[in-house]
Short mmCIF file of C-alpha atoms and ligand atoms in Angstrom, two decimals:
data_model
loop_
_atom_site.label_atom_id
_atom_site.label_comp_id
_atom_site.label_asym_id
_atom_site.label_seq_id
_atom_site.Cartn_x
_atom_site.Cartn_y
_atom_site.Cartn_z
CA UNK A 118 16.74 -29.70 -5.79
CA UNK A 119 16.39 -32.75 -3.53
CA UNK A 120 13.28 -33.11 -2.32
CA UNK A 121 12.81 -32.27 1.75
CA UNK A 122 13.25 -35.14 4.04
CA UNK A 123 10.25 -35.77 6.27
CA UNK A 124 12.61 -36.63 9.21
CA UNK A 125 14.25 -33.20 8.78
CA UNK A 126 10.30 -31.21 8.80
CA UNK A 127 10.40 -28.91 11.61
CA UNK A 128 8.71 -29.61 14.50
CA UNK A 129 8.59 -25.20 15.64
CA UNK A 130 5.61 -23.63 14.62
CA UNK A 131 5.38 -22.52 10.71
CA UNK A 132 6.83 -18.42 10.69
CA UNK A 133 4.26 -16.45 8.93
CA UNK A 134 5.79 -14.21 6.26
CA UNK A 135 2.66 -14.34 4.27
CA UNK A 136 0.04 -11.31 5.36
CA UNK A 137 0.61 -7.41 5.61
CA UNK A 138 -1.99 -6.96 8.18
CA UNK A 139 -1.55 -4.86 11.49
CA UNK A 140 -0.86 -6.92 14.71
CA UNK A 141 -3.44 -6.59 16.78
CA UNK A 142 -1.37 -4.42 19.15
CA UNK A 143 -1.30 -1.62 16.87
CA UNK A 144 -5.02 -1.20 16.74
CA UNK A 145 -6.69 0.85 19.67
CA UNK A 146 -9.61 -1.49 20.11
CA UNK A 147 -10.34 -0.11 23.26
CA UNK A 148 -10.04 3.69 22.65
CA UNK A 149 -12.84 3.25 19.57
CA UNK A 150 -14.78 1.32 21.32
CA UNK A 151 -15.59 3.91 23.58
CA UNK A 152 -15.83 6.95 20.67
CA UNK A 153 -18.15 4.26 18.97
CA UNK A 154 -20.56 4.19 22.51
CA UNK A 155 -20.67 7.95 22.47
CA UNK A 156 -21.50 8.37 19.24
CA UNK A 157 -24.29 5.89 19.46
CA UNK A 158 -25.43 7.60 22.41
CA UNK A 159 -25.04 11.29 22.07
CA UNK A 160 -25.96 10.84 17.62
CA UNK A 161 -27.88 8.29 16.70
CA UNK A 162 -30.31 9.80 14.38
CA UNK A 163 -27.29 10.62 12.66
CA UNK A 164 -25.50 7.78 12.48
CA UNK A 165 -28.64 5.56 11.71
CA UNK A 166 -30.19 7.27 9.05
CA UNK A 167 -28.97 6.99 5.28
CA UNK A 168 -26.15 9.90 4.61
CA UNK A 169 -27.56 12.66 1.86
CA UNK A 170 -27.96 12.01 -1.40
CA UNK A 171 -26.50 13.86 -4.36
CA UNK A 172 -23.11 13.94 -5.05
CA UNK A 173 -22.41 13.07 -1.54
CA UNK A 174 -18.92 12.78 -0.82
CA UNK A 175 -18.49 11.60 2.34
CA UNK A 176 -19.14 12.93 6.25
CA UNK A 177 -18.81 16.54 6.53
CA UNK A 178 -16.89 15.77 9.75
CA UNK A 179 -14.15 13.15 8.48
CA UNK A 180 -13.47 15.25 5.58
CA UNK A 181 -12.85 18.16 7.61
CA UNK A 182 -10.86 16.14 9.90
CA UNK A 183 -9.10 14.86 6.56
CA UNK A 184 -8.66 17.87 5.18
CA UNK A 185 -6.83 19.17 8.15
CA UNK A 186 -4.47 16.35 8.65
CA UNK A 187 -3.54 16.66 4.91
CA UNK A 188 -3.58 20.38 4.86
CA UNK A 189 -6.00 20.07 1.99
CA UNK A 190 -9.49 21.51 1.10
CA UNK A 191 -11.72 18.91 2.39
CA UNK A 192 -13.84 19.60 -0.99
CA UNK A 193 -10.99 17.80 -2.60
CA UNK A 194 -11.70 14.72 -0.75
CA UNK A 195 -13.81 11.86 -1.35
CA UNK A 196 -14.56 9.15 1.46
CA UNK A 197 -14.64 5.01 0.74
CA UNK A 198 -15.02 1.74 2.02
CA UNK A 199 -11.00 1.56 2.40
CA UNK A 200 -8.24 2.38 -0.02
CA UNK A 201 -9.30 -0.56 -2.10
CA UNK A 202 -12.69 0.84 -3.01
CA UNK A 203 -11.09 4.12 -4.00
CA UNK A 204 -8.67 1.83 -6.52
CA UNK A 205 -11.88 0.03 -7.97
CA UNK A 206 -14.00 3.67 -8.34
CA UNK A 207 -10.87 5.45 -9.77
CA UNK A 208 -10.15 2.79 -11.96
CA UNK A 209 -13.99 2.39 -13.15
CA UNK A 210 -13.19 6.65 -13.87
CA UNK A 211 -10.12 7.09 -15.22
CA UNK A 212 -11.30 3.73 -17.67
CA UNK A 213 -14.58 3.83 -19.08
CA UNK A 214 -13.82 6.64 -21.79
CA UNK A 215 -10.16 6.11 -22.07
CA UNK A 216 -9.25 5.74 -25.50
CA UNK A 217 -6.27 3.25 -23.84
CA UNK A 218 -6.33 0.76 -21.43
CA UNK A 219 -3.05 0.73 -20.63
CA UNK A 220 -1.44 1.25 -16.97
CA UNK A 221 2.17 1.38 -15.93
CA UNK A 222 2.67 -0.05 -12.57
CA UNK A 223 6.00 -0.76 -10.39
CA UNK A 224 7.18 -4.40 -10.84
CA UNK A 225 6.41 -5.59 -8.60
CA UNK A 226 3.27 -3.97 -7.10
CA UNK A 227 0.68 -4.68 -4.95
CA UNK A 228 -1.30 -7.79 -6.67
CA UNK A 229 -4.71 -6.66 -5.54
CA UNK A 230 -4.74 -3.29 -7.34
CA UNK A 231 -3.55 -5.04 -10.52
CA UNK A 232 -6.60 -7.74 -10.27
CA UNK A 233 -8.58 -4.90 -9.92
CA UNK A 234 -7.15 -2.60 -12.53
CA UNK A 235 -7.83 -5.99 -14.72
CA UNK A 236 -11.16 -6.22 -14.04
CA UNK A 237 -11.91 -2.78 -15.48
CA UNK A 238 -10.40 -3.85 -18.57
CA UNK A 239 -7.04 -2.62 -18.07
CA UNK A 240 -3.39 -3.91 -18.95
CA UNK A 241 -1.31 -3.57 -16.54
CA UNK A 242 2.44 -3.08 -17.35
CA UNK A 243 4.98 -3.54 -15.07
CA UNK A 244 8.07 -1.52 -14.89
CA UNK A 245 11.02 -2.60 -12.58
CA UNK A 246 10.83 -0.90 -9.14
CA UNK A 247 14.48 -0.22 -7.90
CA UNK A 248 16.12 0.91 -4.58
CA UNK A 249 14.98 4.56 -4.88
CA UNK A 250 11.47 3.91 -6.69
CA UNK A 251 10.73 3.23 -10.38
CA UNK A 252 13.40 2.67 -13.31
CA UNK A 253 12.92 6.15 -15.07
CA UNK A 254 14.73 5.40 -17.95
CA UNK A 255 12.60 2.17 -18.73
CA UNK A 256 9.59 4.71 -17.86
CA UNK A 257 10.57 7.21 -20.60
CA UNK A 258 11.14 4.58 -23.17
CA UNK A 259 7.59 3.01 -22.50
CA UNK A 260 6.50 6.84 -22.99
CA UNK A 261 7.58 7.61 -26.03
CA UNK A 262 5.54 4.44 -27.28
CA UNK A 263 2.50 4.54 -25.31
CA UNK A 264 0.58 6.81 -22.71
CA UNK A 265 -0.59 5.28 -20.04
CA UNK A 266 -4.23 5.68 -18.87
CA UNK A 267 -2.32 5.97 -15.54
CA UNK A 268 0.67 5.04 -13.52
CA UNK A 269 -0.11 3.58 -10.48
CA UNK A 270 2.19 3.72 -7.95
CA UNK A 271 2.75 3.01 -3.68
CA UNK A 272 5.46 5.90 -3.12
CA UNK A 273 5.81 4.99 0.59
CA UNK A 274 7.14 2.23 2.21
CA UNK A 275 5.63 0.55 -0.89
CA UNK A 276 4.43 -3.35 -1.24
CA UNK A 277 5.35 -5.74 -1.12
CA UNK A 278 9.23 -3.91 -2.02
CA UNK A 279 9.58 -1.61 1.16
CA UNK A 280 11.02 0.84 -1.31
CA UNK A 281 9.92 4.75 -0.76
CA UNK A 282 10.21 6.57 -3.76
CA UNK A 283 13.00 9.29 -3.36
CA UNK A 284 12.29 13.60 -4.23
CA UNK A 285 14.33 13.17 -7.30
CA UNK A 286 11.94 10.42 -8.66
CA UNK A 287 8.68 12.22 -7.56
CA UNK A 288 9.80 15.17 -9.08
CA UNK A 289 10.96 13.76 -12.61
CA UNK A 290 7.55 11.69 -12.67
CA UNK A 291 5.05 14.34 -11.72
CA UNK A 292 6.75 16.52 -14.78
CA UNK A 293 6.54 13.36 -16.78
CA UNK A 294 2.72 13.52 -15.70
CA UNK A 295 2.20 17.09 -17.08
CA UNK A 296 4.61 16.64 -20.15
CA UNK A 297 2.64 13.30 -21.63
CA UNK A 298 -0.68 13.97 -19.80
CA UNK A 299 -1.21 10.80 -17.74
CA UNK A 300 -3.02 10.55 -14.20
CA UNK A 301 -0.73 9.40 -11.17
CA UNK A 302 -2.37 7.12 -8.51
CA UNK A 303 -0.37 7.54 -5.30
CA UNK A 304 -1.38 5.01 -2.98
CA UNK A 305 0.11 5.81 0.27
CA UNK A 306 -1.14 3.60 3.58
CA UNK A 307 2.29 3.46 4.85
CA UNK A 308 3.32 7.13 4.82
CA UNK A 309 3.03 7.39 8.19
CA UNK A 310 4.78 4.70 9.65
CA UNK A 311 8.15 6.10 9.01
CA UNK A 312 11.31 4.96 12.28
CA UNK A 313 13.81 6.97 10.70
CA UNK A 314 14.69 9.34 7.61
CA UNK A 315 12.27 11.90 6.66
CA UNK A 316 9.58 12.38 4.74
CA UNK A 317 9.91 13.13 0.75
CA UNK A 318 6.80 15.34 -0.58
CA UNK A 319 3.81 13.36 -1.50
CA UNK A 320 3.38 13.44 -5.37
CA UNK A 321 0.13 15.02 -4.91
CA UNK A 322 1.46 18.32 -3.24
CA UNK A 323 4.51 18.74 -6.08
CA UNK A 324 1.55 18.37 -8.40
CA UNK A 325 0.17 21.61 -7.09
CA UNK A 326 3.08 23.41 -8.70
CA UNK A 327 3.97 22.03 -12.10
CA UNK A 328 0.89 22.91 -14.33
CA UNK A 329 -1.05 19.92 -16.23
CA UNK A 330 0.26 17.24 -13.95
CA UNK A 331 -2.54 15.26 -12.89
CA UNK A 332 -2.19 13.43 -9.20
CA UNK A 333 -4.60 11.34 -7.06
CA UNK A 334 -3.51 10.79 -3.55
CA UNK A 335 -5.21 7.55 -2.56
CA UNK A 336 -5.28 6.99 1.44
CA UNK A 337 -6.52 4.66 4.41
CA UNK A 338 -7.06 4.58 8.30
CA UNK A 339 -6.22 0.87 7.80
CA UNK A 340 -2.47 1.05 8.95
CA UNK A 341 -3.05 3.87 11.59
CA UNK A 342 -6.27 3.16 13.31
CA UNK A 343 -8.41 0.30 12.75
CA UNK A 344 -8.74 -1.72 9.27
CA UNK A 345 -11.71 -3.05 10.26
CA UNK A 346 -13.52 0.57 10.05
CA UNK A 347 -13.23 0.35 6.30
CA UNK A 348 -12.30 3.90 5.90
CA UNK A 349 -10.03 4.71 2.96
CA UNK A 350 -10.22 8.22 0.76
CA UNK A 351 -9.27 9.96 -2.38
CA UNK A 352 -7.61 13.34 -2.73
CA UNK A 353 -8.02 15.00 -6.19
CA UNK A 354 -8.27 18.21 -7.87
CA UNK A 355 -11.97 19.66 -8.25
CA UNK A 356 -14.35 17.67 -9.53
CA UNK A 357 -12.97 14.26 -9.42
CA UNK A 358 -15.11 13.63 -5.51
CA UNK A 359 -18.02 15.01 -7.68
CA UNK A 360 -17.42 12.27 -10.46
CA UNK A 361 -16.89 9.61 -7.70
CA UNK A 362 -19.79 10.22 -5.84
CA UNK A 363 -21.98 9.63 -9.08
CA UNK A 364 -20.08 6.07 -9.24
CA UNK A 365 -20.83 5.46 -5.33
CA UNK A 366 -24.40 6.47 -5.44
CA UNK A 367 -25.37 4.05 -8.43
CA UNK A 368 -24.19 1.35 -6.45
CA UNK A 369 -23.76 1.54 -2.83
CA UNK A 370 -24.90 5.22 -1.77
CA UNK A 371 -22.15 5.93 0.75
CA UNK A 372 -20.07 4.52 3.25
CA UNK A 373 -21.68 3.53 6.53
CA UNK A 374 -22.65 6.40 8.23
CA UNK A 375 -21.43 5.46 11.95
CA UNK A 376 -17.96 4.28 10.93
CA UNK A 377 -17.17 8.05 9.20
CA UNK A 378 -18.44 9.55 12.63
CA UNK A 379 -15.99 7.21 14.73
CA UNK A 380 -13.51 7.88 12.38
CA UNK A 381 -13.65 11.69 12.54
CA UNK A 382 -13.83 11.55 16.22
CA UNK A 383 -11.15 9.77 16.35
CA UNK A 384 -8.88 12.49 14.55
CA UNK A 385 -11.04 15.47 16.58
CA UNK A 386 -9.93 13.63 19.76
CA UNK A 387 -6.06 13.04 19.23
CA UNK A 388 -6.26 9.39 19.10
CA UNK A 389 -4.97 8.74 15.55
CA UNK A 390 -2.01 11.22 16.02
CA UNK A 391 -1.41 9.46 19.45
CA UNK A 392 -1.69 5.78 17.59
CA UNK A 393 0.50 6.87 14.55
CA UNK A 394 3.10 7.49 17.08
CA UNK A 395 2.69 4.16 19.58
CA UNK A 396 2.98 2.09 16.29
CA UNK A 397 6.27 3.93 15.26
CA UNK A 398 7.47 3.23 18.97
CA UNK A 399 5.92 -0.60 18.51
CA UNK A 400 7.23 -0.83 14.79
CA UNK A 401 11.01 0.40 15.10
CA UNK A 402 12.36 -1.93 16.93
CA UNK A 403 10.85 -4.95 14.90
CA UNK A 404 12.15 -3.16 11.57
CA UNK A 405 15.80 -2.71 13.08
CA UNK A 406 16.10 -6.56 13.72
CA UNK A 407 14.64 -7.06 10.58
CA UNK A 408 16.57 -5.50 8.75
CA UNK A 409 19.65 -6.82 10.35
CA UNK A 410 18.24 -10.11 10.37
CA UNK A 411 17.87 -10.50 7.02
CA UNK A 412 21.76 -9.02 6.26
CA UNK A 413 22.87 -11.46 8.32
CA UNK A 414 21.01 -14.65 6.97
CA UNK A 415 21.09 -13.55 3.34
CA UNK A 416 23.27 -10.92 2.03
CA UNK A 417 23.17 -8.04 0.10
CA UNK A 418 19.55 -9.30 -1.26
CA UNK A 419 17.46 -6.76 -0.06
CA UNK A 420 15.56 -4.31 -2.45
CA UNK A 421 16.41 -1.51 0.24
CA UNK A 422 17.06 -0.82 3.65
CA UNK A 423 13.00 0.30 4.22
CA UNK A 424 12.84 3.54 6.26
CA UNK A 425 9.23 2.10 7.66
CA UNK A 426 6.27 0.60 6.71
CA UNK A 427 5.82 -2.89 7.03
CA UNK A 428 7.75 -4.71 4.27
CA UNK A 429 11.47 -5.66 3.60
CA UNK A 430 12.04 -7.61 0.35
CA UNK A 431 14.62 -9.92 -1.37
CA UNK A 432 15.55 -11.37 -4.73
CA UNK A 433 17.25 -13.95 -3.63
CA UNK A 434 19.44 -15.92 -5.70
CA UNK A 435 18.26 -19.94 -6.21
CA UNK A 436 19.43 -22.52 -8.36
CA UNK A 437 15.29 -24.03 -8.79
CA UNK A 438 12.07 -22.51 -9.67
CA UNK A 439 9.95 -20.50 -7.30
CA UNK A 440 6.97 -23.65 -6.89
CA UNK A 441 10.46 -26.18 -5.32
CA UNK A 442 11.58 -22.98 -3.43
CA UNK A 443 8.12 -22.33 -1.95
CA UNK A 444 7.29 -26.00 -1.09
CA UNK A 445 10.69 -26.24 0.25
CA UNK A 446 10.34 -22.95 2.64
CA UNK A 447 7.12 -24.43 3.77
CA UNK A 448 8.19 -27.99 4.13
CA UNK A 449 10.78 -25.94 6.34
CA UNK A 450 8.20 -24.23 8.55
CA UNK A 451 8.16 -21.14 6.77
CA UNK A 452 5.12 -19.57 4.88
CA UNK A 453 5.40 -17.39 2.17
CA UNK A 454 3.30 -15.42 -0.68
CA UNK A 455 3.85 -16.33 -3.90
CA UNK A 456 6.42 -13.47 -5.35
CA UNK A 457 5.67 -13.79 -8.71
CA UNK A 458 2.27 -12.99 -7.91
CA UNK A 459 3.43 -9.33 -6.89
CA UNK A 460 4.27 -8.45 -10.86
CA UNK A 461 2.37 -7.37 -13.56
CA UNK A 462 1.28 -10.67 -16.14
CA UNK A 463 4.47 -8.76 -18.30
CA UNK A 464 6.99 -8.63 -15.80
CA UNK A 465 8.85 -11.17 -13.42
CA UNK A 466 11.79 -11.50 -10.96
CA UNK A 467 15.06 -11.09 -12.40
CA UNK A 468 16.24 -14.32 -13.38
CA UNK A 469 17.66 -16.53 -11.42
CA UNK A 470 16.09 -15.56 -8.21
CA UNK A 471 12.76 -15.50 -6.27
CA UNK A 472 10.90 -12.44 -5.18
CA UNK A 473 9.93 -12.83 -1.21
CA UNK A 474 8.12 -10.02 0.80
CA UNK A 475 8.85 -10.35 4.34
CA UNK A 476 6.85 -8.32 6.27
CA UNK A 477 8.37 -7.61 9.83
CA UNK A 478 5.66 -6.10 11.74
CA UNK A 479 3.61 -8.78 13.29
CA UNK A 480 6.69 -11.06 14.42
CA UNK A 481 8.83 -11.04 17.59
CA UNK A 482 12.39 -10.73 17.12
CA UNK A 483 13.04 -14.10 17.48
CA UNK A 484 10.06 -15.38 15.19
CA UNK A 485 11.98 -12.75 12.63
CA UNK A 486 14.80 -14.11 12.90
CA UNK A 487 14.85 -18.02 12.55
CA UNK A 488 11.97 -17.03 9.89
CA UNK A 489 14.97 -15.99 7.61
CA UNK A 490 17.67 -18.39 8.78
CA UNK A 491 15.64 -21.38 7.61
CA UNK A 492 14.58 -19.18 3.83
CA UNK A 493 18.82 -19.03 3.98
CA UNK A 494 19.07 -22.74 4.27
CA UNK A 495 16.73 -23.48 2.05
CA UNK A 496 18.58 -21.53 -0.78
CA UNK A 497 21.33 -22.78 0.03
CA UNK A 498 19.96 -26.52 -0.50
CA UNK A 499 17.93 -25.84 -2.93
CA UNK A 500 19.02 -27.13 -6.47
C1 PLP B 726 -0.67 -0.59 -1.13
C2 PLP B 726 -1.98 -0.93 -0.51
N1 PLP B 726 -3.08 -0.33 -0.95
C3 PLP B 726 -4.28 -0.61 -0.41
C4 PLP B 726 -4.42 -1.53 0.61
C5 PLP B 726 -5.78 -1.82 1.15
O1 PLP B 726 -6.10 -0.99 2.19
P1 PLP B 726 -7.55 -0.76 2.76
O2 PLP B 726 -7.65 -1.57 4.00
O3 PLP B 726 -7.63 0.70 3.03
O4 PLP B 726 -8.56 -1.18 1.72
C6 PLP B 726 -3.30 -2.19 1.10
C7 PLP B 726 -3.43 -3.19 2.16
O5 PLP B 726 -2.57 -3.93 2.51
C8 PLP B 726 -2.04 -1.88 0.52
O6 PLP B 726 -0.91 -2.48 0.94
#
């Protein structure tokens, strides 16, 4: 690859392509900071005190309010400091007495569950994610030589791939579940940011129906109200909020107390239905250019043509390694993550190309746009 010329470094300013966060835009800043001033004012002896103790497993309010927007017993549901607290408590359960440490992931995944899979001792495996969710066949054949403690697995929308998991899949793999006897972790932040399509049953729900298969549903108000709340939950059959909570109250107690309040107000007063839909309406448009953006400056490359979320992905084909590509994309004005950092220490890229996650929903069109025409030219130089 020849190295970039200074006199050729671009003088626009750098295109991001490096955080899935939401754009500011998509959070209602305004509409919870006034359910946050009523709720200091009308509950504060509430909000201030310490929540119960003993097997508490969240506000009685937000799981209700949970419960209904899942159409789930709220006594299935167990309340955390967002999704990725849920990942490091089920992980710290489903480990400690597991006679193996293994866990099946997609390759790639989402890097931070694997570093904290890892920390609870875990190996994490990856198996190759394709256009319609994992590669069942490599699945089976990983099966027949070793369980899994559990598969973990982002069925919606998923990152960094965009991919959503199709009804076939979810149907084979929840069986799979029940015929080996491993848990499935569904991690699902993006479900609800869907522009077009619809909707294939969460794993969780088919669970209901095939006997012995063993599904938690894993969620977050991250993507469809405010990140910054730190509300993220669990969804589990009978006893597994009870066996949380133990977790939670030897370390932390519960999550604050205020932030569950605002957060169940904000489902009892329409505003997360209302915000779901204004950051479809913001989202779809940035997805559609995306998408045909990145057909345009590079091909057939794409993992899938993503049905929502926040993610489109590429393997794009390069004649140098991924460290040349990156410093040449940057070099170029364009930041990326690392892809390699998205798989499992067992799994990489097919050969020959570089992983990049592109998410779409905090750029303009434009920003988009010459975001992927100068990853095209750098491929294209790159030797
Ligand atoms: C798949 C996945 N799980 C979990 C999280 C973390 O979400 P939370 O803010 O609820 O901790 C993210 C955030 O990007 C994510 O993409």
């Amino acid at each position: 690859m020849t190295s970039p010329n200074p006199k050729d470094a671009v003088t626009s300013p750098t295109v991001h392509f490096s955080r899935g966060i939401p754009p500011l835009e998509a959070i209602p800043s305004a509409d919870i900071a006034e359910l946050t001033g009523s709720v200091l004012s009308a509950e504060p002896d509430r909000v201030f005190q310490y929540a119960p103790i003993g097997r508490h497993t969240g506000d009685r309010e937000l799981r209700d309010q949970l419960g209904a927007f899942h159409s789930v017993d709220p006594d299935r549901i167990f309340v955390t400091n967002g999704s990725l607290q849920a990942l490091d408590l089920l992980a710290a359960h489903l480990l400690k007495d597991a006679p193996r440490k293994k866990v099946l992931a997609e390759a790639p995944t989402y890097d931070r569950a694997v570093q904290i899979f890892e920390r609870h001792g875990a190996q994490v495996s990856g198996i190759p994610l394709r256009g319609d969710g994992l590669d069942l066949d490599v699945l089976r054949e990983r099966l027949r030589t070793e369980v899994p403690a559990f598969v973990y697995l982002i069925p919606d929308f998923q990152n960094p791939g965009g991919v959503t998991t199709s009804e076939e899949k979810r149907r084979e793999l929840v069986r799979l579940s029940a015929e080996f006897g491993f848990t499935i972790l569904e991690d699902i932040p993006y479900r609800e940011l869907r522009f077009a399509g619809t909707a294939p049953t969460l794993l969780g729900e088919l669970a209901e129906s095939v006997e012995g298969a063993r599904v938690l549903t894993i969620g977050s108000l991250s993507k469809i109200l405010s990140p910054g709340l730190r509300v993220g939950y669990v969804i589990g059959p009978p006893g597994t909020p009870g066996a949380l909570a133990a977790l939670a109250e030897s370390t932390y107690l519960s999550p604050a107390p205020l932030l569950q309040v605002v957060a169940a107000r904000a489902f009892a007063s329409g505003l997360v239905r209302r915000n779901i839909d204004e950051v479809r309406k913001l989202l779809r448009p940035r997805h559609d250019t995306a998408v045909e953006a990145v057909r345009k400056a590079l091909g057939e490359a794409a993992l899938c043509v993503p049905e929502g979320g926040y993610y489109i992905s590429v393997h794009l084909p390069v004649r140098t390694t991924e460290e040349k590509f990156l410093a040449a994309a940057a070099a170029e004005g364009v930041a990326l993550t690392r892809g390699s950092a998205f798989y499992p220490a067992d799994s990489a890229p097919p050969s020959g190309t570089v992983f990049l996650r592109l998410p779409f929903q905090a750029l303009s069109d434009e920003e988009f746009a010459e975001g992927v025409t100068r990853l095209a030219a750098v491929a294209q130089r790159a030797e």
